[in-house]
PDB file of C-alpha atoms and ligand atoms in Angstrom:
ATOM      1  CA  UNK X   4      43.525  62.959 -20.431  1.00  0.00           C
ATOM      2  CA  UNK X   5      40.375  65.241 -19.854  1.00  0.00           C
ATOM      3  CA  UNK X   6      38.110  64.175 -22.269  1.00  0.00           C
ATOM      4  CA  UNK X   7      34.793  65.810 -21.884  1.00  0.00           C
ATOM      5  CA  UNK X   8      33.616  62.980 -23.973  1.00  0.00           C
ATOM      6  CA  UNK X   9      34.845  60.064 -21.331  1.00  0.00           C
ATOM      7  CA  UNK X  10      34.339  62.144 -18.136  1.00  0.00           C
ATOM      8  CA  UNK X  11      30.591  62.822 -19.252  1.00  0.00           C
ATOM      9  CA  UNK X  12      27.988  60.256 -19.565  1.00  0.00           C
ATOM     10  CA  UNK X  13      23.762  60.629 -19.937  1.00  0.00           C
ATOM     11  CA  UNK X  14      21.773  57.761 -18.224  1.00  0.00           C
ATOM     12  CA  UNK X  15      17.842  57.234 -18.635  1.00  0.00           C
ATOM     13  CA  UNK X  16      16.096  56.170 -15.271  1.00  0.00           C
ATOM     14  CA  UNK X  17      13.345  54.732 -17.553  1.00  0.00           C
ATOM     15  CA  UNK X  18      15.268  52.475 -20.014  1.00  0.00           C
ATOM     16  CA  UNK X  19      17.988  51.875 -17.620  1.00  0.00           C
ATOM     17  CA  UNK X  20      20.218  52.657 -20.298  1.00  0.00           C
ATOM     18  CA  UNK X  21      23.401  54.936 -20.252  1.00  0.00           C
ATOM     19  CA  UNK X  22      24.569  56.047 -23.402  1.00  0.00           C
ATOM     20  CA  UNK X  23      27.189  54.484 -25.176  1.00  0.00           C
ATOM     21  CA  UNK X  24      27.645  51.669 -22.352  1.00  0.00           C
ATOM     22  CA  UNK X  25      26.635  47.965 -22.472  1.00  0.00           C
ATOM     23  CA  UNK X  26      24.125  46.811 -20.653  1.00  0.00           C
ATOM     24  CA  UNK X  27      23.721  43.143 -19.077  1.00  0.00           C
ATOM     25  CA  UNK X  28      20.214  41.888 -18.803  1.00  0.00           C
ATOM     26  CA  UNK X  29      19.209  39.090 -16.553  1.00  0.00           C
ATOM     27  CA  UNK X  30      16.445  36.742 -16.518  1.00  0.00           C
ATOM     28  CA  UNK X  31      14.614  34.695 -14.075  1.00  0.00           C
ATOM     29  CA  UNK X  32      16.074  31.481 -15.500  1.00  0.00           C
ATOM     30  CA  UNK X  33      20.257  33.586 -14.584  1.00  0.00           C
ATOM     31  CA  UNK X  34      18.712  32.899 -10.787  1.00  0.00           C
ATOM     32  CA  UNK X  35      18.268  29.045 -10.900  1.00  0.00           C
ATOM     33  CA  UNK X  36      18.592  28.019  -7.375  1.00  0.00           C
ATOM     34  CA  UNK X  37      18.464  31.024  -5.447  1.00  0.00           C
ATOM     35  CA  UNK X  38      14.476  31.344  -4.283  1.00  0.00           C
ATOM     36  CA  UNK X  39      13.134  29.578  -2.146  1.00  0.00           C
ATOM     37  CA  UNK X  40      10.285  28.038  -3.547  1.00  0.00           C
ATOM     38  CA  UNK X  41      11.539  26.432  -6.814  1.00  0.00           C
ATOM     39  CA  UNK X  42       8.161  24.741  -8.240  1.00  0.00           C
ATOM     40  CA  UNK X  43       6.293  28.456  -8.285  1.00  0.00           C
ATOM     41  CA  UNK X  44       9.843  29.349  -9.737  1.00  0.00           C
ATOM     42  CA  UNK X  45       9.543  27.079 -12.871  1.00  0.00           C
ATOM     43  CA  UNK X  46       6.599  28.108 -13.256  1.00  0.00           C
ATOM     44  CA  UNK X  47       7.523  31.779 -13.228  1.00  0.00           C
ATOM     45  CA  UNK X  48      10.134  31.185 -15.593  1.00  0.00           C
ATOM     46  CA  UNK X  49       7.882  29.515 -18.054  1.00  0.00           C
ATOM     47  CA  UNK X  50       7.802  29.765 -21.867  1.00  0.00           C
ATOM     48  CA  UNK X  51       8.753  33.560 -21.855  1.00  0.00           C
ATOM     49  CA  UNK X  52      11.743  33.702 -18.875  1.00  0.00           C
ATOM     50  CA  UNK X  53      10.708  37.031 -17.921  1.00  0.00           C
ATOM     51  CA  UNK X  54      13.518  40.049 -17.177  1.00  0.00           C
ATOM     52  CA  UNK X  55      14.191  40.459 -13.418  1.00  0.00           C
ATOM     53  CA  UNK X  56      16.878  42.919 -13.899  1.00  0.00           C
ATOM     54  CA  UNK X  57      19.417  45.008 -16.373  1.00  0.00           C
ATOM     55  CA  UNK X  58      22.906  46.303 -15.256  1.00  0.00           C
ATOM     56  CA  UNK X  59      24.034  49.333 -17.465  1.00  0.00           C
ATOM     57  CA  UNK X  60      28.144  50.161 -16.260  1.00  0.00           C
ATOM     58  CA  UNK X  61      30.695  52.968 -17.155  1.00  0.00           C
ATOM     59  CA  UNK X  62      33.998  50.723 -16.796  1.00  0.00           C
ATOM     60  CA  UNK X  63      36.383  52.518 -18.647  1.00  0.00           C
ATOM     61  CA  UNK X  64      39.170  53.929 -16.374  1.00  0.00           C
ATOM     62  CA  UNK X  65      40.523  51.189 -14.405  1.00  0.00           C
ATOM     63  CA  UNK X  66      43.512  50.455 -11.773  1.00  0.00           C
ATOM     64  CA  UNK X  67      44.105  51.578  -8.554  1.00  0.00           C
ATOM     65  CA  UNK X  68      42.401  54.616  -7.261  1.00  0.00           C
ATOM     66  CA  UNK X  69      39.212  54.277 -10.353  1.00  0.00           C
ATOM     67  CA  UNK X  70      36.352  54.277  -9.671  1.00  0.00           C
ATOM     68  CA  UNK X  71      33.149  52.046 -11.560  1.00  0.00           C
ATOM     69  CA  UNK X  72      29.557  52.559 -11.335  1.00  0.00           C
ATOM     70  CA  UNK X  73      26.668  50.640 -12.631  1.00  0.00           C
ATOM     71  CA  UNK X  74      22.876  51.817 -13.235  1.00  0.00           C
ATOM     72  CA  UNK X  75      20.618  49.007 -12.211  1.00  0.00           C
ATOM     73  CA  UNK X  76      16.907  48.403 -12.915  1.00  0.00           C
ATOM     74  CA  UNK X  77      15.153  45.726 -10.513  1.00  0.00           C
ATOM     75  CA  UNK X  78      11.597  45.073 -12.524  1.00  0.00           C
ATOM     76  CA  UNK X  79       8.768  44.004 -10.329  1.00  0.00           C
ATOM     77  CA  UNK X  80       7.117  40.822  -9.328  1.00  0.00           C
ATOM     78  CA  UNK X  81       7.665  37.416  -7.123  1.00  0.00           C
ATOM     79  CA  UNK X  82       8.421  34.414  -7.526  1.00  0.00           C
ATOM     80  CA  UNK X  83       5.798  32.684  -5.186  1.00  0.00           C
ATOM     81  CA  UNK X  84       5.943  35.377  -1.753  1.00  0.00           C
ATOM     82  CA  UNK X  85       9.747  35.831  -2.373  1.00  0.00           C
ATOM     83  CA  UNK X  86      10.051  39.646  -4.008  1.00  0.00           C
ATOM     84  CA  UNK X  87      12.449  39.800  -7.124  1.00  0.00           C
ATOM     85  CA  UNK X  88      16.366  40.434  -6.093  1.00  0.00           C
ATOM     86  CA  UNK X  89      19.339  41.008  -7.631  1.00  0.00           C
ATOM     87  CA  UNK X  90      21.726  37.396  -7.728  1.00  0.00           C
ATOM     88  CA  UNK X  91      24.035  39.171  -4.751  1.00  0.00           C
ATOM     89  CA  UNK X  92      27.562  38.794  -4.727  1.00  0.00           C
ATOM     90  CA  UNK X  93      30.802  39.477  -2.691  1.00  0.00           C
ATOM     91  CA  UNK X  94      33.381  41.689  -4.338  1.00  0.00           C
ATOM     92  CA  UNK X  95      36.353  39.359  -5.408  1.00  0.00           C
ATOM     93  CA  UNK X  96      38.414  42.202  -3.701  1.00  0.00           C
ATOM     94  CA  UNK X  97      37.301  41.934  -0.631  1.00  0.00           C
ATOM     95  CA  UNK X  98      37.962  44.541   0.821  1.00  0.00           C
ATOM     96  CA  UNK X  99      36.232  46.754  -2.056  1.00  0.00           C
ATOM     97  CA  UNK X 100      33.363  48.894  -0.170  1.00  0.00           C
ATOM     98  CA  UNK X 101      30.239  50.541  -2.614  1.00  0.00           C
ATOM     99  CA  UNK X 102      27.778  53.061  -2.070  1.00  0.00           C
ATOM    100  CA  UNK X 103      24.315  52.556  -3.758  1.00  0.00           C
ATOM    101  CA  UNK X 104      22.167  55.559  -4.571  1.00  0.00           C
ATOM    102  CA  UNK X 105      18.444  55.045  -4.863  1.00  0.00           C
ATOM    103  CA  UNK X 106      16.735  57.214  -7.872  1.00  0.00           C
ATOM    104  CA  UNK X 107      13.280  55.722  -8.253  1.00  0.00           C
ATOM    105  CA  UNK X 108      10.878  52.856  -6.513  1.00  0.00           C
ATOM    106  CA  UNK X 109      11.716  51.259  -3.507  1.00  0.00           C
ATOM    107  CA  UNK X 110      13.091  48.626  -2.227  1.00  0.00           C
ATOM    108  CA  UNK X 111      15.924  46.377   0.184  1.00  0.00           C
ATOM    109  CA  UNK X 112      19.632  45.801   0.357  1.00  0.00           C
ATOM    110  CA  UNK X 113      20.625  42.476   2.220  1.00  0.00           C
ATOM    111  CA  UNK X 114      23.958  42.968   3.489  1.00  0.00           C
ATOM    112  CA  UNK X 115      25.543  40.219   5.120  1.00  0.00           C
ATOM    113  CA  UNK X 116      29.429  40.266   6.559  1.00  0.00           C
ATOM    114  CA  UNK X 117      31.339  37.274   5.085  1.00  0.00           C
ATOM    115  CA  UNK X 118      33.073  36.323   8.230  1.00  0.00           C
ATOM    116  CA  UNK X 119      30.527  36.781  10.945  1.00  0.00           C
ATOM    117  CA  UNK X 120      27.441  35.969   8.927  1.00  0.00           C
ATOM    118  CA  UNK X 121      26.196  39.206  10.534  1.00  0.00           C
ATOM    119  CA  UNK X 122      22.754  40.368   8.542  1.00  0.00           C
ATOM    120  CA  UNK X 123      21.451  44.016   8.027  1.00  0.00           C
ATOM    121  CA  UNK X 124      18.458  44.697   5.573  1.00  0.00           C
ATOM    122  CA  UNK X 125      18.731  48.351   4.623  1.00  0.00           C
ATOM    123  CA  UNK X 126      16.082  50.658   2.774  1.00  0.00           C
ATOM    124  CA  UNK X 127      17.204  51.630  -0.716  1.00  0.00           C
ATOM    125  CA  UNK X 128      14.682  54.507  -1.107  1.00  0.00           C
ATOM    126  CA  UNK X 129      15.311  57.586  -3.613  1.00  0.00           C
ATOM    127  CA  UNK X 130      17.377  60.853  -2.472  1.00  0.00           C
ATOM    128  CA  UNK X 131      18.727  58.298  -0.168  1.00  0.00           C
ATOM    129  CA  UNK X 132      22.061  56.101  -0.265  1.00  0.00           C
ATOM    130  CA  UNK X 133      23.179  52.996   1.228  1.00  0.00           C
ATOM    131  CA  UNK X 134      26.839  51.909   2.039  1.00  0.00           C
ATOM    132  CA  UNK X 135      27.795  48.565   1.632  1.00  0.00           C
ATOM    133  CA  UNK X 136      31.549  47.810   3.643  1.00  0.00           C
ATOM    134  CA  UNK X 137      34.170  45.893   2.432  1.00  0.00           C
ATOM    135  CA  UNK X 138      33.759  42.061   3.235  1.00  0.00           C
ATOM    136  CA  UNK X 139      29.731  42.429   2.726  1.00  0.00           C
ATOM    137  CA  UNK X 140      28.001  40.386   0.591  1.00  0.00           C
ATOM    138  CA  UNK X 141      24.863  42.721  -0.768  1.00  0.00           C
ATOM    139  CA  UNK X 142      21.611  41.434  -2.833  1.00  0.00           C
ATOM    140  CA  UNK X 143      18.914  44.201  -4.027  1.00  0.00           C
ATOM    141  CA  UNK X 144      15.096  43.621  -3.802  1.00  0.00           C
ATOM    142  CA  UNK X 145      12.724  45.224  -5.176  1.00  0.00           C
ATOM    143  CA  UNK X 146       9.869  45.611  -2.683  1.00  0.00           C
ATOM    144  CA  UNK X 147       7.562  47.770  -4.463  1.00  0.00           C
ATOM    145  CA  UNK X 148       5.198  47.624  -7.868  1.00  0.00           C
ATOM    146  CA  UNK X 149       7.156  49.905  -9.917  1.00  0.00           C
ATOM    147  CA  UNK X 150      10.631  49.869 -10.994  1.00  0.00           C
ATOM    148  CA  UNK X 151      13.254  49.845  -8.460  1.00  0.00           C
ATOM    149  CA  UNK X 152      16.002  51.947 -10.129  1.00  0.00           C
ATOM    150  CA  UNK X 153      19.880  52.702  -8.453  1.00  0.00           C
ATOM    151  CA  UNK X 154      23.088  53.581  -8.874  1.00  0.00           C
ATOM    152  CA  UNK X 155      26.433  51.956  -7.175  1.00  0.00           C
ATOM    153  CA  UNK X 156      29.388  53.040  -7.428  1.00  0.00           C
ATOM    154  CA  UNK X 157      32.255  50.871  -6.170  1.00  0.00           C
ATOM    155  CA  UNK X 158      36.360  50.651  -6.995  1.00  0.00           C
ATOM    156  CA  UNK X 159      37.487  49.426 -10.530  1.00  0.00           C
ATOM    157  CA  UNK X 160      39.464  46.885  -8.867  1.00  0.00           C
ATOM    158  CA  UNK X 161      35.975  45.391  -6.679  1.00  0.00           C
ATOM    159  CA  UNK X 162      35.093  42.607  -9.156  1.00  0.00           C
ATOM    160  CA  UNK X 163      32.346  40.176  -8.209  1.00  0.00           C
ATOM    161  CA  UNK X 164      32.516  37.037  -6.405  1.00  0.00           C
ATOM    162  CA  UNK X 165      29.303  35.212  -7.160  1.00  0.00           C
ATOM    163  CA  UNK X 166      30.048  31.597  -6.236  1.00  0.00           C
ATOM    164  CA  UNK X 167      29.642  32.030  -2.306  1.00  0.00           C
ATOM    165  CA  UNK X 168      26.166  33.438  -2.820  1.00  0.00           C
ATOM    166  CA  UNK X 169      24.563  30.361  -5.222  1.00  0.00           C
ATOM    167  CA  UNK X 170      26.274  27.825  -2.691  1.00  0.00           C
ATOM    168  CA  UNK X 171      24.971  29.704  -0.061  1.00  0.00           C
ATOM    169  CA  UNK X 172      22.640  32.206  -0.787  1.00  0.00           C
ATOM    170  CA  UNK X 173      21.837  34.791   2.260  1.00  0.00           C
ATOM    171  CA  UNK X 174      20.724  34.147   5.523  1.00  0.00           C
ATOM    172  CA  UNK X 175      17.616  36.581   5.316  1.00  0.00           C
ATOM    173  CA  UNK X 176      14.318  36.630   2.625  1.00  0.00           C
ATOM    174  CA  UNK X 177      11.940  39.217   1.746  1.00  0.00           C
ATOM    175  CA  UNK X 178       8.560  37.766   1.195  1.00  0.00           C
ATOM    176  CA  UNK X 179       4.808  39.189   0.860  1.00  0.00           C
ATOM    177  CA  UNK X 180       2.959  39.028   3.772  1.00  0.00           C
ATOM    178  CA  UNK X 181      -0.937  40.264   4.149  1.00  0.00           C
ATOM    179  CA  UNK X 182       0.192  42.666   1.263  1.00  0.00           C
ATOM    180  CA  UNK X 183       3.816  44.321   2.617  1.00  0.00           C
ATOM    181  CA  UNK X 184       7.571  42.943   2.882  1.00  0.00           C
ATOM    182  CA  UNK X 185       8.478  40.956   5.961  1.00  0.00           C
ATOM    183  CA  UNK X 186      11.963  40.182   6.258  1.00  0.00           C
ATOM    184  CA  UNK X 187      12.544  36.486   8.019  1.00  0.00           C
ATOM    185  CA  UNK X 188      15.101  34.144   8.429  1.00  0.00           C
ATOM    186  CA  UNK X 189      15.745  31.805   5.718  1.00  0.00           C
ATOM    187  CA  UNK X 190      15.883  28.389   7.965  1.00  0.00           C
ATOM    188  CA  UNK X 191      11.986  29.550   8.912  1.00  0.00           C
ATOM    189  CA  UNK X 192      11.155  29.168   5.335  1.00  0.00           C
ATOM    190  CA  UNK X 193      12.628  26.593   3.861  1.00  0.00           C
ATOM    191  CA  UNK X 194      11.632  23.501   5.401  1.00  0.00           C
ATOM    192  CA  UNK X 195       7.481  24.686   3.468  1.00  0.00           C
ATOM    193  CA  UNK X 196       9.237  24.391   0.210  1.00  0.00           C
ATOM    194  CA  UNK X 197      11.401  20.707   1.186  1.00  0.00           C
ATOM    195  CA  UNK X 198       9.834  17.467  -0.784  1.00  0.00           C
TER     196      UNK X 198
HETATM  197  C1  S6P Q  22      28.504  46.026  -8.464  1.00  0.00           C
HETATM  198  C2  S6P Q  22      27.223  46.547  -7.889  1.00  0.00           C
HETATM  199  C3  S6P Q  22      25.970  46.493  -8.774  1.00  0.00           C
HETATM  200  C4  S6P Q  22      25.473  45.067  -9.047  1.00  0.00           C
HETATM  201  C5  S6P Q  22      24.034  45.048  -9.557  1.00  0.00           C
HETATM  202  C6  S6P Q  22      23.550  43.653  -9.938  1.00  0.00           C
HETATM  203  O1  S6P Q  22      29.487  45.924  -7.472  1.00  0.00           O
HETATM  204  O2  S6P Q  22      26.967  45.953  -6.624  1.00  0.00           O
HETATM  205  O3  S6P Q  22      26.183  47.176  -9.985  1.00  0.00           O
HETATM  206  O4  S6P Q  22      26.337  44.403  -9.943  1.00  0.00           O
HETATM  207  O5  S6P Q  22      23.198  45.545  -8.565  1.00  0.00           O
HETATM  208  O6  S6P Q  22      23.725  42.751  -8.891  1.00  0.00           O
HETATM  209  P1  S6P Q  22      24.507  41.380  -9.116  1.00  0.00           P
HETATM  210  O7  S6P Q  22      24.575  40.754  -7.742  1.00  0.00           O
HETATM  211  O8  S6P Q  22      23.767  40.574 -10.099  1.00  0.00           O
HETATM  212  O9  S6P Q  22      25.892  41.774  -9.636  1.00  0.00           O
HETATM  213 ZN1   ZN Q  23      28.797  45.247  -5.536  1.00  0.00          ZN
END
């Protein structure tokens, strides 16, 4: 059925919002685990467990050939030098492939390959898109002081996989360093934050 009324939908950069979808929001507390230094992280999450990031998703044709997107809204900030990031996930289908679309601030996509443990780190920049391939695990980071706003857009059937990434997590970081993003290598971080 053509339905103007299913085919069309009106999104708001600002709120993150599309109308008449849901919306998930997550917290700093829904990241438990994942940064690296996890004292400046309970600190961060505090009394008030601030917003890191809200998912807004059209998901209403499904099955093979559908497609899904989501509207995503990365707020600013750090826990310790570590910029705030989505929780990153493979796509339970693996073979499921996405393509972001930047729309406002800027920021990072860590893509990692599943089976080689091959890293890229990717600008997600507006006017600009980003493909992520099947068998990629992808986290977003927002890099910059304002929003960092995008679109993906992925197969109905691409489902996420988050358990790899929290037992995990990715190989790479984005931290603050005299004021910009550096990207380093996890195992040259850690051992500052080990008791
Ligand atoms: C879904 C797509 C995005 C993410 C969103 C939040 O395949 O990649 O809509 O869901 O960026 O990230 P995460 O890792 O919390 O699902
Ligand atoms: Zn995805």
């Amino acid at each position: 059925m053509l339905n103007p009324e299913d085919l069309f939908a009106a999104f708001d950069p600002s709120t993150g919002t599309i109308d008449g979808r849901p919306t998930i929001t997550r917290h700093l507390s829904d990241l438990r685990g994942l940064f690296l230094d996890s004292t400046a992280f309970e600190t961060a999450v505090g009394d008030k467990d601030p917003v890191v990031y809200t998912v807004a998703s059209i998901d209403f044709a499904r099955g093979e050939g559908q497609l899904h997107c989501g509207l995503g809204v990365i707020n600013p900030g750090r826990v310790g030098s570590e910029y705030y990031f989505t929780k990153g996930h493979l796509h339970s289908w693996k073979e499921a492939a996405e393509f972001y679309i930047g729309l406002r601030g800027r920021g990072l996509m860590i893509l990692e390959d599943e089976k080689s443990g091959e890293s890229a780190v990717v600008d997600l920049l507006p006017n600009s898109t980003v493909y992520v391939p099947g068998h990629t695990a992808h986290r977003t980071v927002n890099t910059g002081d304002t929003p960092l706003v995008y679109i993906g857009v992925y197969p109905s059937q691409a489902g996420h996989d988050y358990s790899s990434i929290e037992n995990r997590n990715f190989r790479k970081v984005v931290v603050e360093k005299k004021g910009a993003p550096a990207v380093m290598d996890r195992t040259d971080f850690s051992h500052q934050y080990q008791s």
